[in-house]
Coordinates of C-alpha atoms in Angstrom, one line a residue:
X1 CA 76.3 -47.5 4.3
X2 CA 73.8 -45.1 2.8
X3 CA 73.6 -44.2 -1.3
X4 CA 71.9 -41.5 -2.2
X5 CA 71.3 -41.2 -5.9
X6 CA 71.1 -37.8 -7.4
X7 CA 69.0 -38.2 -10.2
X8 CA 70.0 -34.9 -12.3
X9 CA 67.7 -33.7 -15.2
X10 CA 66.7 -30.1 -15.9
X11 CA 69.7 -28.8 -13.0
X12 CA 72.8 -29.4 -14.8
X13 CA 74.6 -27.2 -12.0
X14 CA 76.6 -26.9 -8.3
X15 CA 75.2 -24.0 -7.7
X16 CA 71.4 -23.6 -5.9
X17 CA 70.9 -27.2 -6.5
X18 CA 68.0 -28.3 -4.1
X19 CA 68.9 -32.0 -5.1
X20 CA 72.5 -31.9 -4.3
X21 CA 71.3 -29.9 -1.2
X22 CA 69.1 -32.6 0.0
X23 CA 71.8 -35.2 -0.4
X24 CA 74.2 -33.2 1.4
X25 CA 72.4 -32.5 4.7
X26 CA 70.7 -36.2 5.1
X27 CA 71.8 -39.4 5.7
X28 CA 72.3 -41.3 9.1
X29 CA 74.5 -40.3 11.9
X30 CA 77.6 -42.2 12.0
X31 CA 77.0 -44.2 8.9
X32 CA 78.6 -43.9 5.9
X33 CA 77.6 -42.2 2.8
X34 CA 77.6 -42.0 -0.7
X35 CA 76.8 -39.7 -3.3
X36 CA 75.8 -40.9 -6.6
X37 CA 75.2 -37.9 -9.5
X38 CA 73.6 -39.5 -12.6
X39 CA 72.9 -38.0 -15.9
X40 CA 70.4 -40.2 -18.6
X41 CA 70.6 -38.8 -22.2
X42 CA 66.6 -40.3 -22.1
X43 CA 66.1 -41.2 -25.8
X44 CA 62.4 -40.6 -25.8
X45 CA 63.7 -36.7 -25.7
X46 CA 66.7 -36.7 -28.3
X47 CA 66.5 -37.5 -31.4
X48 CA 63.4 -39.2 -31.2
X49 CA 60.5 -37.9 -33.6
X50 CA 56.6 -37.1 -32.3
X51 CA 54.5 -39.7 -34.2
X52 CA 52.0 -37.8 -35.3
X53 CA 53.9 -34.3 -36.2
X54 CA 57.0 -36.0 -38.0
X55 CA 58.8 -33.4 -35.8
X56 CA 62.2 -34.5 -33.3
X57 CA 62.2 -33.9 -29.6
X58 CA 65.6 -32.3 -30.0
X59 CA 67.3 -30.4 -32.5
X60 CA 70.7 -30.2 -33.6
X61 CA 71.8 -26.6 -31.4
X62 CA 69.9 -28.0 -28.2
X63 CA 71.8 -31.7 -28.5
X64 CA 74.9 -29.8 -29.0
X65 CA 74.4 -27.1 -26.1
X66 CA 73.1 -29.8 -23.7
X67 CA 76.1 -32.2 -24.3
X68 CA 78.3 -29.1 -23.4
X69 CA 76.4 -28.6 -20.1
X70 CA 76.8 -32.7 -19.2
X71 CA 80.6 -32.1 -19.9
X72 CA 80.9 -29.3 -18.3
X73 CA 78.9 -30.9 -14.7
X74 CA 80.9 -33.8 -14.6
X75 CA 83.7 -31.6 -14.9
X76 CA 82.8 -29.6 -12.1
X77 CA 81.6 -32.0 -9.6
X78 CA 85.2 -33.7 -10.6
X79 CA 86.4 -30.3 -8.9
X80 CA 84.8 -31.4 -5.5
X81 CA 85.7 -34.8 -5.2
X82 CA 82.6 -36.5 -7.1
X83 CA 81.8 -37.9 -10.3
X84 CA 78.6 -37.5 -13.2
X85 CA 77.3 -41.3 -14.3
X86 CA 76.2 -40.7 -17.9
X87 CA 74.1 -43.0 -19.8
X88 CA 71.7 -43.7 -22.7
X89 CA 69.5 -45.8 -21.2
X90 CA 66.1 -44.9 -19.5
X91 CA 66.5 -43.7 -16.4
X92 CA 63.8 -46.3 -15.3
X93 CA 66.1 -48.9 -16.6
X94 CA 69.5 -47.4 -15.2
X95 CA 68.7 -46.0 -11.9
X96 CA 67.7 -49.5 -10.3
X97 CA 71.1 -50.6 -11.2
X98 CA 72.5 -48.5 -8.5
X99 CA 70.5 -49.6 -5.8
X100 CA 73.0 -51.2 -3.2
X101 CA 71.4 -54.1 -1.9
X102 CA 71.3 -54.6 1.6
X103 CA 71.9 -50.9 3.0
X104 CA 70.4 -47.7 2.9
X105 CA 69.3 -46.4 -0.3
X106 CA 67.6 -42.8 -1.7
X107 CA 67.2 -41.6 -4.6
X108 CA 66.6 -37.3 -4.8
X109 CA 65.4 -35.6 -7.9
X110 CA 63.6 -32.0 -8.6
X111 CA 60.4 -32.5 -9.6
X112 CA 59.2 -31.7 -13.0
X113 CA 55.3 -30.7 -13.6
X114 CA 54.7 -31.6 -17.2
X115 CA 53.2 -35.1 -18.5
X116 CA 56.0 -37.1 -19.8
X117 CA 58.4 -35.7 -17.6
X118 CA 56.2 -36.9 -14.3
X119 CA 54.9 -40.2 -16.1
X120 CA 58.6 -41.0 -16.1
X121 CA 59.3 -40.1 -12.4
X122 CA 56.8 -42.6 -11.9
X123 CA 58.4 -45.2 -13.7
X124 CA 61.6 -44.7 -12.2
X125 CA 59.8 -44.8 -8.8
X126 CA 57.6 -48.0 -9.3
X127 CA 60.6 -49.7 -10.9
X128 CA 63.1 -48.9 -8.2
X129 CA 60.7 -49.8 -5.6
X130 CA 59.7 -52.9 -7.2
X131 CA 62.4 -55.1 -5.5
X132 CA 63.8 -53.2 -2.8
X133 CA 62.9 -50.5 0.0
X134 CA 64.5 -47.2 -1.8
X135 CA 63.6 -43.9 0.3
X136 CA 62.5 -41.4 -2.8
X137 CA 62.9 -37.8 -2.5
X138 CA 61.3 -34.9 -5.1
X139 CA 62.8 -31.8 -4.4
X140 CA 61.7 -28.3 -5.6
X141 CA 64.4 -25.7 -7.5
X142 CA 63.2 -25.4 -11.2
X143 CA 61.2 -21.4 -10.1
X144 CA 62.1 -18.6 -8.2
X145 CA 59.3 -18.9 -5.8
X146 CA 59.5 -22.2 -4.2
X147 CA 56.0 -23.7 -4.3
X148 CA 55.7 -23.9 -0.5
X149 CA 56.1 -20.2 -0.1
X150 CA 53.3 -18.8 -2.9
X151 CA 50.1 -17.0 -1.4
X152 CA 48.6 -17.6 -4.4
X153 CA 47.0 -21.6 -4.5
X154 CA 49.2 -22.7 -7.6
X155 CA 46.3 -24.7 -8.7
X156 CA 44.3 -20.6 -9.1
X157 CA 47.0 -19.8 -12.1
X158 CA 44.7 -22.3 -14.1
X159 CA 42.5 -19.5 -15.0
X160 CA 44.5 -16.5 -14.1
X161 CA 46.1 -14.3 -16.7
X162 CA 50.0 -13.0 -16.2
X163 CA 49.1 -9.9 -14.3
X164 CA 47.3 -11.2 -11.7
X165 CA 49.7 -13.7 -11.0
X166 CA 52.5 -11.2 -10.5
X167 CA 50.3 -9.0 -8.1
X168 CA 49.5 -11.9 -6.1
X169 CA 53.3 -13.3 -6.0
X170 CA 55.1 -10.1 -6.0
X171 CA 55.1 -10.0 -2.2
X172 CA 56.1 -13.4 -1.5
X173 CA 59.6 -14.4 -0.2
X174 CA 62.2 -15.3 -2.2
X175 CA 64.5 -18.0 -0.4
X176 CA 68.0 -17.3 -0.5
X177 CA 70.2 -19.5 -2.7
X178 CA 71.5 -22.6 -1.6
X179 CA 75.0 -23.2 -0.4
X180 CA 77.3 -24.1 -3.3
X181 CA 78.5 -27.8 -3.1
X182 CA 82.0 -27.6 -2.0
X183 CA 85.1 -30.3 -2.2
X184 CA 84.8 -33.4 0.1
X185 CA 80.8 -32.7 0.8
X186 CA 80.0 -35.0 -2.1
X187 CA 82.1 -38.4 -1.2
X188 CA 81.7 -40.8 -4.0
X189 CA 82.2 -45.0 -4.0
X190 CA 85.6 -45.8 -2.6
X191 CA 87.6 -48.6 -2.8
X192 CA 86.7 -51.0 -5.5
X193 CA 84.0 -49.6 -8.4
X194 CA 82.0 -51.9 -10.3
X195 CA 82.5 -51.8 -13.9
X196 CA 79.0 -50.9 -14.6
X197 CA 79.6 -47.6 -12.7
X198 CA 83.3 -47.2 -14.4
X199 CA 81.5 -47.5 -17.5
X200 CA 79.3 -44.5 -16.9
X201 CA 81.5 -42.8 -15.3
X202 CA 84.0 -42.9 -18.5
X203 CA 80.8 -42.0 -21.1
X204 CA 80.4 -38.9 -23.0
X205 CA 78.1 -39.9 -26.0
X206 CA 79.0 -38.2 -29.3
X207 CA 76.4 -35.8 -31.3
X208 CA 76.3 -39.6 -33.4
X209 CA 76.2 -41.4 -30.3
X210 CA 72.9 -39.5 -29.7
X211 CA 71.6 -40.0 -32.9
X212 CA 73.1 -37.4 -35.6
X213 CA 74.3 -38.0 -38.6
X214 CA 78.5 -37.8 -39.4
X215 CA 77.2 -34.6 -41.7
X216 CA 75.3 -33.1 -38.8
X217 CA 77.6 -33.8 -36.1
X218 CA 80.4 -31.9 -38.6
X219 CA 78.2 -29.0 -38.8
X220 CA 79.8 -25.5 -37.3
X221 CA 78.1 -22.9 -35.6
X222 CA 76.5 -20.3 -38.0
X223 CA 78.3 -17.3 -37.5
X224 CA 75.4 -15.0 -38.0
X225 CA 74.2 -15.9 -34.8
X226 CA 73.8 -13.3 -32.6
X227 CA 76.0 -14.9 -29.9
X228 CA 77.8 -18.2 -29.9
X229 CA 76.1 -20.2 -27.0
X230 CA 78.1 -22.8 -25.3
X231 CA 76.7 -25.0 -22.4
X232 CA 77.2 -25.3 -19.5
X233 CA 77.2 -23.7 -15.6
X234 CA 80.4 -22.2 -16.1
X235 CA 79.5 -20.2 -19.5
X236 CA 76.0 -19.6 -17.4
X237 CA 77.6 -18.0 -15.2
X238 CA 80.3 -15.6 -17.3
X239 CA 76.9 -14.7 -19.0
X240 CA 75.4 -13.3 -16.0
X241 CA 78.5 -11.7 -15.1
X242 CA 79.0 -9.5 -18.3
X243 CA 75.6 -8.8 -18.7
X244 CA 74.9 -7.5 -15.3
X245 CA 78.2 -6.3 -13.6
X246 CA 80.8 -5.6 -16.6
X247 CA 78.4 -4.0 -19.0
X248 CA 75.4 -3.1 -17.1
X249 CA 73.3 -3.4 -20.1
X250 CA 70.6 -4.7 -17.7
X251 CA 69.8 -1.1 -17.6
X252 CA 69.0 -0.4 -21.0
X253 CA 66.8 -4.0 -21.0
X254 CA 63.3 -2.3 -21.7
X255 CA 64.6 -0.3 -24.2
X256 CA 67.0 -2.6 -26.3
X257 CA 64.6 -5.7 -25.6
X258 CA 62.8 -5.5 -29.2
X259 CA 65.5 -5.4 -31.3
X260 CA 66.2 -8.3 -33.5
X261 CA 70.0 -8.5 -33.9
X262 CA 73.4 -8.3 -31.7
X263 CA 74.6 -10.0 -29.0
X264 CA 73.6 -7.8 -25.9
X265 CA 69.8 -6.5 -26.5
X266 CA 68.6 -9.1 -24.2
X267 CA 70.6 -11.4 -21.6
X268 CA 70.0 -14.5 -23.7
X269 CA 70.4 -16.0 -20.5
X270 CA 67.2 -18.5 -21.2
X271 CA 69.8 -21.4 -23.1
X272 CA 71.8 -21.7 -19.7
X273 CA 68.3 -21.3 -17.5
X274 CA 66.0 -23.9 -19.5
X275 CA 68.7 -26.8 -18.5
X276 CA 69.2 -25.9 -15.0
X277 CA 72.9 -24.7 -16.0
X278 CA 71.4 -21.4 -14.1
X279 CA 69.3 -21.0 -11.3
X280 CA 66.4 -18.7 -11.6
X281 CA 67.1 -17.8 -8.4
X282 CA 70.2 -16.6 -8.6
X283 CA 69.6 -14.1 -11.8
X284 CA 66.7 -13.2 -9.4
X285 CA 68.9 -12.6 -6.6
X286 CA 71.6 -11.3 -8.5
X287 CA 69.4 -8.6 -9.9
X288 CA 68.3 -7.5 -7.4
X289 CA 72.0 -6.7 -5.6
X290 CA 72.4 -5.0 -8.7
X291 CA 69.4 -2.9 -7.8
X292 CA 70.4 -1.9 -4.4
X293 CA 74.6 -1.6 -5.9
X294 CA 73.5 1.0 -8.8
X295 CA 69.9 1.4 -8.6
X296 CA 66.3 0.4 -9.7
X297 CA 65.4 1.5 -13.0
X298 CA 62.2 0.6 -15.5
X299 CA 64.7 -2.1 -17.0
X300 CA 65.6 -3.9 -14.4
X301 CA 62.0 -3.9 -13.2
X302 CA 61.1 -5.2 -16.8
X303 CA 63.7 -7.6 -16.2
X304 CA 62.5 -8.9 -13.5
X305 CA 59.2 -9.1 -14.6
X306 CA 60.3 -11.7 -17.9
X307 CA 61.6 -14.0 -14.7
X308 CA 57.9 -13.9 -13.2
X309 CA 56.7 -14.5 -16.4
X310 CA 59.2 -18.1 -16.9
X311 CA 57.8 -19.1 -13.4
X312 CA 53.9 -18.2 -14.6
X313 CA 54.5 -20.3 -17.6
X314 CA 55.6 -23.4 -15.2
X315 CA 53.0 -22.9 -12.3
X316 CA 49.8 -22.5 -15.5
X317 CA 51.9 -25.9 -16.7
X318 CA 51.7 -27.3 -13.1
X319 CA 48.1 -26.4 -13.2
X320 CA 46.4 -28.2 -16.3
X321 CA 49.1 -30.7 -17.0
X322 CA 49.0 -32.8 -20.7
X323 CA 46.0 -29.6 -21.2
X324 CA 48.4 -27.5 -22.3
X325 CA 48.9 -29.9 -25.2
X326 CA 44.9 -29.8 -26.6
X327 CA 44.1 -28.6 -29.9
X328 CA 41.9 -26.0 -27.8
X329 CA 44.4 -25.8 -25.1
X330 CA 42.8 -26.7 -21.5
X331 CA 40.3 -24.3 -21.4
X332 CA 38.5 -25.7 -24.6
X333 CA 38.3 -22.9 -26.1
X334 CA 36.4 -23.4 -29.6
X335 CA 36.0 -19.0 -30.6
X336 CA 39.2 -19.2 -32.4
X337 CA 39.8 -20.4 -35.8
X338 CA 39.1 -24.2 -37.0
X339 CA 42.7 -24.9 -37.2
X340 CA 44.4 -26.2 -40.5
X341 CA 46.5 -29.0 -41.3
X342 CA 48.2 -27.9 -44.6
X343 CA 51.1 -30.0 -45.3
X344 CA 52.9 -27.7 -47.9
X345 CA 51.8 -24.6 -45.8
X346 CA 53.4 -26.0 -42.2
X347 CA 56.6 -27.3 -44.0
X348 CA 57.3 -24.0 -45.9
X349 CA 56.7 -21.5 -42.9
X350 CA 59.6 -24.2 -40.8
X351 CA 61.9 -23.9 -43.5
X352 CA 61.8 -19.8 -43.8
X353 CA 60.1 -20.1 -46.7
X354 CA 56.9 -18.3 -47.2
X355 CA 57.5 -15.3 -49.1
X356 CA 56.9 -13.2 -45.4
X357 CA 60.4 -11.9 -45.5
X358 CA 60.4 -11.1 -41.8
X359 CA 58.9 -14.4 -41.1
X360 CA 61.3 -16.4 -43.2
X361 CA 64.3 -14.5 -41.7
X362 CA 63.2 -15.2 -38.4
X363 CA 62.9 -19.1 -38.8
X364 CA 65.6 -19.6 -40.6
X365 CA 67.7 -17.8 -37.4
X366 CA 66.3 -20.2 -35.5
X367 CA 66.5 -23.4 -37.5
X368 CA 70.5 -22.7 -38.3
X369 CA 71.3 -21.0 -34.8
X370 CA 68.4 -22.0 -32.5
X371 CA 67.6 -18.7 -31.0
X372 CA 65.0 -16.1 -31.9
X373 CA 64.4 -12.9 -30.0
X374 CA 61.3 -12.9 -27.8
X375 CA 59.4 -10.2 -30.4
X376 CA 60.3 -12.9 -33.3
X377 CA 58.7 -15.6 -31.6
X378 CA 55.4 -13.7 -30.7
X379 CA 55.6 -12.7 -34.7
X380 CA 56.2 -16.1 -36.6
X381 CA 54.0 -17.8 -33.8
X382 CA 51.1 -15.3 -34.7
X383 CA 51.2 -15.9 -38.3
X384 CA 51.3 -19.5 -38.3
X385 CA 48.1 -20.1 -36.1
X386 CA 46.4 -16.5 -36.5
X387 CA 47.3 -15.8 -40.0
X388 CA 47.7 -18.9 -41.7
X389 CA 45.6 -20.8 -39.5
X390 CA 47.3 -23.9 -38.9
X391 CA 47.4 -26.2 -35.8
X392 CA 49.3 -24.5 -33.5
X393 CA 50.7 -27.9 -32.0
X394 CA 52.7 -28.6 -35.1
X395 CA 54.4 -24.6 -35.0
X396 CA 55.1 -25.5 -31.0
X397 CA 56.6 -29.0 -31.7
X398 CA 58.9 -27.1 -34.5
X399 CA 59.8 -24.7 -31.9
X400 CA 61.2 -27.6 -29.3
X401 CA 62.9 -29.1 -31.8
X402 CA 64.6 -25.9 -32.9
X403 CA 65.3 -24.1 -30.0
X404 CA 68.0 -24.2 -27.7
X405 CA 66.7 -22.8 -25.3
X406 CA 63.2 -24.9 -25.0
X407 CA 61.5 -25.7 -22.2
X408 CA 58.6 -27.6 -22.2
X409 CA 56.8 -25.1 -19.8
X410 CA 57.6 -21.2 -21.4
X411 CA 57.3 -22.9 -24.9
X412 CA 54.0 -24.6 -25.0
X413 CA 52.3 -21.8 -22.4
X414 CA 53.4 -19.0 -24.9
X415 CA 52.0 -21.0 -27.7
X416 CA 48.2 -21.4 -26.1
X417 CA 48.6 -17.7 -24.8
X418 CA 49.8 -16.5 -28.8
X419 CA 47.0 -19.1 -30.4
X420 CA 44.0 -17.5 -28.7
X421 CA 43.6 -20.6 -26.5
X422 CA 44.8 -19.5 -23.1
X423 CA 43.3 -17.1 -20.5
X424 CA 42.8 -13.3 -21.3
X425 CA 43.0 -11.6 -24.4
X426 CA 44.6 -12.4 -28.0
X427 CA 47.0 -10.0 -29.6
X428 CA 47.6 -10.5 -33.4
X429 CA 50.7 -9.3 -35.2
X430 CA 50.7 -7.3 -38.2
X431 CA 53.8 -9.5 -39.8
X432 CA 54.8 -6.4 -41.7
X433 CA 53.8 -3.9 -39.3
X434 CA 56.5 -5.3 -37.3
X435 CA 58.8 -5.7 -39.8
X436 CA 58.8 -1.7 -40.8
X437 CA 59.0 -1.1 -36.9
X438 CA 61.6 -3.5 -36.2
X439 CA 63.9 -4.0 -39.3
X440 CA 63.0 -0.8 -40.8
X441 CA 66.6 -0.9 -43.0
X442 CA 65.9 -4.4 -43.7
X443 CA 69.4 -5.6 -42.1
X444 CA 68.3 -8.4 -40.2
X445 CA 66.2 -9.6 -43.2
X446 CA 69.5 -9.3 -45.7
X447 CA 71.3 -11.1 -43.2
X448 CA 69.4 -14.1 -43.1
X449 CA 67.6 -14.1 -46.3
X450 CA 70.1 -13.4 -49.1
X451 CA 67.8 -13.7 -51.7
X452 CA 66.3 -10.6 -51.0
X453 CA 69.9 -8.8 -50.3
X454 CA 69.6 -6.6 -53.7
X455 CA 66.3 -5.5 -52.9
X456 CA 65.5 -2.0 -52.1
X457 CA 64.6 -0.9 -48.9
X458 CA 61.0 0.3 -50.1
X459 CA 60.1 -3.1 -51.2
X460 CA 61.8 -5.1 -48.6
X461 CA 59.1 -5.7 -46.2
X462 CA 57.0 -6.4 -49.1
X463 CA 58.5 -7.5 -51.7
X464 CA 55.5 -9.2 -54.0
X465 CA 54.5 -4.8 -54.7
X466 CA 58.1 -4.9 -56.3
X467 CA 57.3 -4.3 -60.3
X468 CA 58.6 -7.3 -62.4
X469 CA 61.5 -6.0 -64.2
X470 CA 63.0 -4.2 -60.9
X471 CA 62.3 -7.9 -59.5
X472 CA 64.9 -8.9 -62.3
X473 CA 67.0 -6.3 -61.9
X474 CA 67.7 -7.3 -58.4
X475 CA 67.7 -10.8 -59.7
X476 CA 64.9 -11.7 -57.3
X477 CA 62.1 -12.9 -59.3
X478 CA 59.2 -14.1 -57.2
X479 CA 58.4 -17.7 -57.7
X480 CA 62.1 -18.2 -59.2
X481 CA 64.6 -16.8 -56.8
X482 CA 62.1 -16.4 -53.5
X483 CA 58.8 -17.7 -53.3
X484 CA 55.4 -16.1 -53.9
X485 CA 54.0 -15.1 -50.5
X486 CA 51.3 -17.8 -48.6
X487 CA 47.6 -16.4 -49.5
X488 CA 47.0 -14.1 -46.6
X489 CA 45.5 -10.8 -45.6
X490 CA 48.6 -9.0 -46.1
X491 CA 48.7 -9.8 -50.1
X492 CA 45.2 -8.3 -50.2
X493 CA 45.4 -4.9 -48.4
X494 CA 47.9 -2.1 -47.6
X495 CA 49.3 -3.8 -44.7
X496 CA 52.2 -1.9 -43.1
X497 CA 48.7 -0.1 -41.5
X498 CA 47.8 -0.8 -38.1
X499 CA 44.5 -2.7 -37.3
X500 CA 41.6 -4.1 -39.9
X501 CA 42.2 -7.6 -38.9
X502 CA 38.5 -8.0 -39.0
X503 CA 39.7 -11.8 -37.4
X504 CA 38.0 -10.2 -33.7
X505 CA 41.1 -10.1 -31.8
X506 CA 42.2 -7.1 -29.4
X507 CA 44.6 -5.8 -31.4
X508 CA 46.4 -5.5 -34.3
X509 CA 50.2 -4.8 -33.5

């Protein structure tokens, strides 16, 4: 008899799975064999709060999205004959469990690059290992490029910026996707199953179960979010569908990119790709038989591009490891400002509430829907460390709480590339700049910051030059009805003009 245990994590999918793969096309000849698919809902990333940030691992939106994807796994492996073990216990503590003593035993995973993540694998490995021989196989599948195939060293991305990257990977191969697991390749335990495994086998923890409240776990979806995201590979996979084939807006990408709201100005295809529901190789792929179906266009070249950028994220994550996480990121880099720990400050920019329209419309999006657009996140991200000079750790750990769509990789790569404290140049938003650009009717802003919904649209970008009685007239008084803006250069000068940081970045956008 031979187990294999697939140890499933950030590939919650049938599709491309390298780990599934592995299991499928090993084992010994004329031996039996088992496949065992296991899910942990690892505590130390629910609702679990960073010590020193008073921030959770995992919001709301993400809990609920990734519960969705577990559900919708195990239903889909029950499709091919297999089952999804699902626990709340450490995988360290779990995974041991399964070890059938006295045969063959392996345990498969896809390796992860970041600190906890591989501290864990570890664990699980030293644990599993410590009283019985377990073969242990890490498997690669989380970036388009598999890492055995770049020209460029990975280790060179440590001081490369994103352009150099994609002209040294932008030749490599691309494998092709795996084989989809199909029914009767993934024979589970016959014959009598040990309650342990029934157990798991039966478990679908509740929003409470993982550490919501009743009030919480009753809370609907916000229907001003620009699209109602549901986990899982199936919904992954409709997505990809209608945003390539049925509507082709993949060719208006580079254009529509920027905008703020609706449903289809960007794929929003990260949610389903940051928890494996979607492989990156497979939008990569199906792109690209788009390409050679309609044709090649600057959008789906753009497109393309935001996929190189994911895997640069991962690869300059696989390259400095827990550096990522220094105050001065991993390149120490002490030219930018002395960052700020301003309690009152912090708490009022993650709860939409500076008096930066824009800014507060953004975060509240996030915090009630968990999405932002790209250009938000470059914007709110830029005024918290740049503007308001605050630790940029305690923005990024808001940001993984918040978004469904975090991964530890894009997330904390963007934030040392938006601080100042990653390779190549800085680029600092003009907050309102961007909001007469972007939201130049002030919709998005009305939408999610009703206080200002009166307002005119000459004062809605800035709405502390709005003269006192018109403030009452439109019954929002700064400091009563929406707060004074957060001290800033933008309070000080006319600030819908471009450039005059004088803070010595590139540019002023």
């Amino acid at each position: 008899m031979h187990r294999i245990i697939v140890w499933l994590r950030n590939d919650l999918r049938v599709h491309d799975n390298s780990a599934l793969n592995w299991a499928i096309n090993k084992g010994i000849k004329g031996t039996t064999k088992q496949i065992i698919p296991v899910y942990t809902f690892d505590p130390r990333f629910m609702r679990n709060k960073v010590e020193k940030y008073g921030i959770y691992k995992c919001g709301l939106t993400r809990a609920r999205f990734l519960q969705e994807s577990v559900q919708n796994l195990r239903a889909n492996l029950q499709d091919l004959g297999s089952q999804l073990l699902v626990t709340q216990e450490l995988p360290e503590v779990f995974l041991p469990k399964l070890i059938l003593k006295g045969q063959q035993n392996s345990i498969v995973f896809s390796q992860e690059v970041c600190y906890e993540e591989a501290r864990i694998e570890q664990s699980v490995a030293t644990e599993i290992k410590r009283n019985s021989k377990v073969h242990i196989e890490r498997v690669w599948g989380s970036t388009i490029h598999h890492i055995d195939d770049l020209q460029m060293d990975p280790e060179n991305v440590a001081s490369s910026v994103y352009t150099k990257f994609r002209q040294n990977t932008e030749r490599d191969i691309v494998r092709d996707c795996l084989p989809t697991s199909k029914l009767g390749q993934l024979p589970f335990i016959e014959g009598d199953v040990p309650k342990a495994i029934q157990d798991a086998m039966r478990f679908a923890p509740s929003l409470m179960d993982l550490g919501f409240s009743e009030e919480e776990a009753n809370t609907p979806k916000d229907p001003r979010s620009s699209l109602e995201f549901v986990g899982g590979e199936d919904a992954g996979l409709e997505r990809v569908k209608y945003y390539l084939w049925e509507t082709k807006m993949i060719q208006k990408y580079k254009d529509t990119r920027n905008a703020l709201m609706g449903a289809d100005f960007s794929s929003k295809l990260s949610p389903w790709m940051a928890c494996g529901n979607l492989s990156p190789r497979y939008v990569y792929w199906e792109t690209k038989k788009f390409e050679q179906r309609f044709k090649e266009n600057d959008s789906t070249r753009h497109f393309i591009s935001e996929l190189f950028w994911r895997d640069f994220c991962h690869w300059y994550a696989y390259c400095h490891g827990n550096g990522i996480f220094y105050e001065y990121g991993p390149l120490d880099k002490k030219g930018v400002p002395q960052w700020r720990v301003d309690q009152s400050v912090i708490q009022r920019w993650r709860q939409g509430l500076t008096g930066m329209p824009l800014v507060d419309a953004l975060m509240r999006e996030m915090n009630q829907s968990g999405f932002m657009s790209n250009r938000g996140r470059q914007i709110v991200a830029s005024y918290f460390s740049l503007d308001l000079k605050q630790d940029w750790r305690y923005g990024a750990h808001h940001f993984e709480e918040k978004l469904i769509d975090h991964d530890v990789h894009s997330n904390y790569a963007s934030w040392n590339m938006i601080a100042g404290i990653g390779p190549g140049k800085t680029n600092l938003f003009n907050v309102v700049k961007q909001s007469y650009d972007f939201d130049a009717d002030g919709e998005f802003i009305r939408t999610w910051v009703p206080e200002l919904r009166n307002v005119p649209t000459d004062y809605i970008h800035e709405p502390w030059k709005m003269p006192f009685k018109l403030q009452q007239q439109c019954e929002t008084v700064l400091g009563t009805n929406y707060p004074n803006p957060i001290p800033s250069r933008y309070t000080t000068k006319p600030s819908h003009q471009s450039g005059g940081s004088g803070l010595g970045y590139v540019k002023d956008y």
